[in-house]
């Protein structure tokens, strides 16, 4: 696919296939197009050419069919965007009730199971502002999972967190990966990339420059752009 913002070509002939159950970490310098790629996959950004398929189904450009297919792609952002005036469990119940027309009781039961899975069942009755950043981000992950997505997209999910809360969110994500969730993760957490990723995609200037196993990428990067990037992040 290709994507332009005016004259700026931000995604250049992107061709990426993520097999079911694979965890792909997307790395690259600021402005290389990582967020735009995630937003395009979720159709939060229209693309100018190309096609996006989820589970073999082309993602429609708009309308009702898009809403249904978009529900299959869960997205977790840097900022948690929880509804401030709803409790944590209500936040997780909201989309299944509104979009999927799941009954209140069932939605609550599923929400509690998900909160348990991300380790914050004891926070269910609190409001977002009463939780730590790490707990809020785990609530946001539970909320995305409530729609039973086929793919989860994470765009720098830990970069707004205090350092001591990063690990709990990464552990939650590692757990998801182990359970077989298909994941595309933009992150600067190289430890997570090494441990949890099946594959590293390196972007620069809107292009996929390298697509390799973590071991290969970190020990034998091929391009100068990747070498330069790794030199900067591994020494900072
Ligand atoms: N809404 C927009 N309008 C115009 N240009 C945009 C818009 N969003 C992003 N861009 C530009 O597109 C390019 C890619 O941005 P993007 O946010 O995808 O980068 P990124 O790799 O996620 O960077 P970072 O690591 O800083 O988050 C940048 O040059 C950016 O300035
Ligand atoms: Mg970004």
PDB file of C-alpha atoms and ligand atoms in Angstrom, residues 29-36 39 78 155-156 186 188, ligand 2:
ATOM      1  CA  UNK A  29      13.321   6.254  13.712  1.00  0.00           C
ATOM      2  CA  UNK A  30      10.813   8.971  14.536  1.00  0.00           C
ATOM      3  CA  UNK A  31       8.776   9.939  11.494  1.00  0.00           C
ATOM      4  CA  UNK A  32       9.470   6.709   9.599  1.00  0.00           C
ATOM      5  CA  UNK A  33       5.743   5.898   9.370  1.00  0.00           C
ATOM      6  CA  UNK A  34       5.206   3.329  12.139  1.00  0.00           C
ATOM      7  CA  UNK A  35       2.117   4.979  13.633  1.00  0.00           C
ATOM      8  CA  UNK A  36       0.703   5.713  10.205  1.00  0.00           C
ATOM      9  CA  UNK A  39      -3.530   3.589  11.798  1.00  0.00           C
ATOM     10  CA  UNK A  78       0.499   5.312  23.920  1.00  0.00           C
ATOM     11  CA  UNK A 155       1.650   1.717  19.114  1.00  0.00           C
ATOM     12  CA  UNK A 156       4.310   2.480  21.735  1.00  0.00           C
ATOM     13  CA  UNK A 186       5.623  -0.597  17.626  1.00  0.00           C
ATOM     14  CA  UNK A 188      11.362   1.044  21.639  1.00  0.00           C
TER      15      UNK A 188
HETATM   16 MG1  LIG B   2       4.520   6.970  16.181  1.00  0.00          MG
END
